[in-house]
Every structure is written in structure tokens, then in C-alpha cells.
PDB file of C-alpha atoms in Angstrom:
ATOM      1  CA  LEU A  15      -4.972   2.832   5.793  1.00  0.00           C
ATOM      2  CA  GLY A  16      -7.456   1.438   3.321  1.00  0.00           C
ATOM      3  CA  ILE A  17      -7.896  -2.285   3.844  1.00  0.00           C
ATOM      4  CA  ALA A  18     -10.251  -2.558   0.847  1.00  0.00           C
ATOM      5  CA  ALA A  19      -7.569  -1.018  -1.356  1.00  0.00           C
ATOM      6  CA  ILE A  20      -4.943  -3.456  -0.077  1.00  0.00           C
ATOM      7  CA  GLU A  21      -7.355  -6.324  -0.735  1.00  0.00           C
ATOM      8  CA  ALA A  22      -7.792  -5.042  -4.295  1.00  0.00           C
ATOM      9  CA  LEU A  23      -4.010  -4.887  -4.729  1.00  0.00           C
ATOM     10  CA  ALA A  24      -3.771  -8.463  -3.451  1.00  0.00           C
ATOM     11  CA  CYS A  25      -6.199  -9.437  -6.232  1.00  0.00           C
ATOM     12  CA  GLY A  26      -3.988  -7.799  -8.852  1.00  0.00           C
ATOM     13  CA  VAL A  27      -6.105  -4.684  -9.364  1.00  0.00           C
ATOM     14  CA  PRO A  28      -4.076  -1.546 -10.124  1.00  0.00           C
ATOM     15  CA  MET A  29      -5.205   1.350  -7.971  1.00  0.00           C
ATOM     16  CA  ILE A  30      -6.184   4.913  -8.712  1.00  0.00           C
ATOM     17  CA  ALA A  31      -5.921   6.678  -5.394  1.00  0.00           C
ATOM     18  CA  ALA A  32      -6.006  10.137  -3.895  1.00  0.00           C
ATOM     19  CA  ASP A  33      -2.723  11.357  -2.451  1.00  0.00           C
ATOM     20  CA  ASN A  34      -3.265  11.280   1.295  1.00  0.00           C
ATOM     21  CA  ARG A  35      -1.635   9.932   4.424  1.00  0.00           C
ATOM     22  CA  GLY A  36      -3.301   6.503   4.257  1.00  0.00           C
ATOM     23  CA  THR A  37      -2.581   5.769   0.609  1.00  0.00           C
ATOM     24  CA  ARG A  38       1.078   6.702   1.030  1.00  0.00           C
ATOM     25  CA  GLU A  39       1.446   3.538   3.100  1.00  0.00           C
ATOM     26  CA  TYR A  40       0.721   1.190   0.201  1.00  0.00           C
ATOM     27  CA  MET A  41       0.791   3.185  -3.030  1.00  0.00           C
ATOM     28  CA  HIS A  42       3.945   3.205  -5.102  1.00  0.00           C
ATOM     29  CA  PRO A  43       3.072   5.772  -7.778  1.00  0.00           C
ATOM     30  CA  GLY A  44       3.526   4.423 -11.280  1.00  0.00           C
ATOM     31  CA  GLU A  45       4.284   0.952  -9.940  1.00  0.00           C
ATOM     32  CA  ASN A  46       1.043  -0.418  -8.476  1.00  0.00           C
ATOM     33  CA  GLY A  47      -1.250   2.370  -9.586  1.00  0.00           C
ATOM     34  CA  ILE A  48      -1.676   6.054 -10.134  1.00  0.00           C
ATOM     35  CA  VAL A  49      -1.830   8.619  -7.346  1.00  0.00           C
ATOM     36  CA  CYS A  50      -3.866  11.745  -8.012  1.00  0.00           C
ATOM     37  CA  ASN A  51      -4.298  15.109  -6.379  1.00  0.00           C
ATOM     38  CA  PRO A  52      -7.477  14.639  -4.344  1.00  0.00           C
ATOM     39  CA  LEU A  53      -8.831  17.951  -5.658  1.00  0.00           C
ATOM     40  CA  SER A  54      -8.191  17.263  -9.339  1.00  0.00           C
ATOM     41  CA  VAL A  55     -11.029  15.671 -11.264  1.00  0.00           C
ATOM     42  CA  GLU A  56      -8.828  15.923 -14.362  1.00  0.00           C
ATOM     43  CA  GLU A  57      -6.075  13.782 -12.830  1.00  0.00           C
ATOM     44  CA  PHE A  58      -8.557  11.069 -11.885  1.00  0.00           C
ATOM     45  CA  ALA A  59     -10.106  11.146 -15.371  1.00  0.00           C
ATOM     46  CA  GLU A  60      -6.659  10.890 -16.987  1.00  0.00           C
ATOM     47  CA  ALA A  61      -5.717   8.002 -14.702  1.00  0.00           C
ATOM     48  CA  ILE A  62      -8.891   6.102 -15.574  1.00  0.00           C
ATOM     49  CA  GLU A  63      -8.303   6.654 -19.271  1.00  0.00           C
ATOM     50  CA  ARG A  64      -4.645   5.655 -19.031  1.00  0.00           C
ATOM     51  CA  LEU A  65      -5.419   2.349 -17.332  1.00  0.00           C
ATOM     52  CA  TYR A  66      -8.408   1.697 -19.576  1.00  0.00           C
ATOM     53  CA  GLU A  67      -6.289   2.089 -22.694  1.00  0.00           C
ATOM     54  CA  SER A  68      -3.320  -0.044 -21.653  1.00  0.00           C
ATOM     55  CA  LYS A  69      -3.773  -3.706 -20.780  1.00  0.00           C
ATOM     56  CA  THR A  70      -0.001  -4.015 -20.425  1.00  0.00           C
ATOM     57  CA  LEU A  71       0.091  -1.228 -17.844  1.00  0.00           C
ATOM     58  CA  ARG A  72      -2.843  -2.735 -15.928  1.00  0.00           C
ATOM     59  CA  GLU A  73      -1.160  -6.143 -15.857  1.00  0.00           C
ATOM     60  CA  ARG A  74       2.237  -4.762 -14.796  1.00  0.00           C
ATOM     61  CA  MET A  75       0.757  -2.609 -12.053  1.00  0.00           C
ATOM     62  CA  GLY A  76      -1.504  -5.451 -10.946  1.00  0.00           C
ATOM     63  CA  GLN A  77       1.392  -7.862 -10.562  1.00  0.00           C
ATOM     64  CA  TYR A  78       3.424  -5.346  -8.588  1.00  0.00           C
ATOM     65  CA  GLY A  79       0.378  -4.574  -6.445  1.00  0.00           C
ATOM     66  CA  GLU A  80       0.127  -8.228  -5.450  1.00  0.00           C
ATOM     67  CA  GLU A  81       3.685  -8.031  -4.107  1.00  0.00           C
ATOM     68  CA  VAL A  82       3.012  -4.780  -2.237  1.00  0.00           C
ATOM     69  CA  ALA A  83      -0.082  -6.279  -0.601  1.00  0.00           C
ATOM     70  CA  LYS A  84       2.052  -9.026   0.933  1.00  0.00           C
ATOM     71  CA  GLU A  85       3.702  -6.355   3.091  1.00  0.00           C
ATOM     72  CA  PHE A  86       0.340  -6.034   4.866  1.00  0.00           C
ATOM     73  CA  GLY A  87      -0.481  -9.738   5.130  1.00  0.00           C
ATOM     74  CA  ILE A  88      -0.872 -11.733   8.320  1.00  0.00           C
ATOM     75  CA  GLU A  89       2.707 -13.021   8.349  1.00  0.00           C
ATOM     76  CA  ALA A  90       4.260  -9.595   7.806  1.00  0.00           C
ATOM     77  CA  THR A  91       1.978  -7.980  10.366  1.00  0.00           C
ATOM     78  CA  ASP A  92       2.771 -10.717  12.875  1.00  0.00           C
ATOM     79  CA  ARG A  93       6.525 -10.116  12.465  1.00  0.00           C
ATOM     80  CA  VAL A  94       6.131  -6.375  12.968  1.00  0.00           C
ATOM     81  CA  MET A  95       3.895  -6.749  16.011  1.00  0.00           C
ATOM     82  CA  ARG A  96       6.212  -9.298  17.643  1.00  0.00           C
ATOM     83  CA  ARG A  97       9.146  -6.912  17.176  1.00  0.00           C
ATOM     84  CA  ILE A  98       7.159  -4.039  18.699  1.00  0.00           C
ATOM     85  CA  TYR A  99       6.103  -6.131  21.700  1.00  0.00           C
ATOM     86  CA  GLU A 100       9.697  -7.272  22.231  1.00  0.00           C
ATOM     87  CA  GLU A 101      10.937  -3.677  22.138  1.00  0.00           C
ATOM     88  CA  VAL A 102       8.259  -2.562  24.599  1.00  0.00           C
ATOM     89  CA  SER A 103       9.104  -5.477  26.880  1.00  0.00           C
ATOM     90  CA  GLU A 104      12.795  -4.531  26.847  1.00  0.00           C
ATOM     91  CA  ILE A 105      11.966  -0.905  27.674  1.00  0.00           C
ATOM     92  CA  GLN A 106       9.753  -2.014  30.558  1.00  0.00           C
ATOM     93  CA  LYS A 107      12.488  -4.304  31.910  1.00  0.00           C
ATOM     94  CA  LYS A 108      14.992  -1.433  31.868  1.00  0.00           C
ATOM     95  CA  GLN A 109      12.554   0.854  33.643  1.00  0.00           C
ATOM     96  CA  MET A 110      12.008  -1.710  36.425  1.00  0.00           C
ATOM     97  CA  CYS A 111      15.719  -1.908  37.229  1.00  0.00           C
TER      98      CYS A 111
END
């Protein structure tokens, strides 16, 4: 999971990312950026050109990226972690009985 990439999304920067396990957590292809085959120089070059040529696309993807980044913010992470700890606590209580 790329924290620097999520920080960039939070700043409204559309991403060009390699398709891999980590980027699948925060990339929504065509919505907050462009996902490329990690072995394809051509796909990365096309993605750069596409974003360079379209201010509208950059702005749209940037705005959506800001929303996606919120899913990884402190408040969202706190909610998820509290739920996990509660579930673990319940499992432990059942095992003790």
C-alpha cells in the first residue's frame, strides 16, 4: 500500500500507477487515475500523454482521488481498527467460555 500515492490523491493529483496488489487498494482505474501494465513502457507513456493533454481529465480524476484518499484517513482507519479489535475481543470471550 503506497502511502505517498494516497497522499498525492489527497492533494488532488491523478495517479498513473502500475497494476499490482498495493495499488489495487486505492486505484479506481479511469476514475482517480490510470492503471498500467507494469511491464508496458507504452502504457505508461500513453497515460502520461493522456493526462498531459486533458486538463478536464486531470481535474476530474483529481477530485475523485481526494474522495478515495478519505477512505484511508485517520477517522476511517480508526473505525476499521475498532471494529477489528471488537471482533477479536468477542472471539476471545467465546474461546474462554
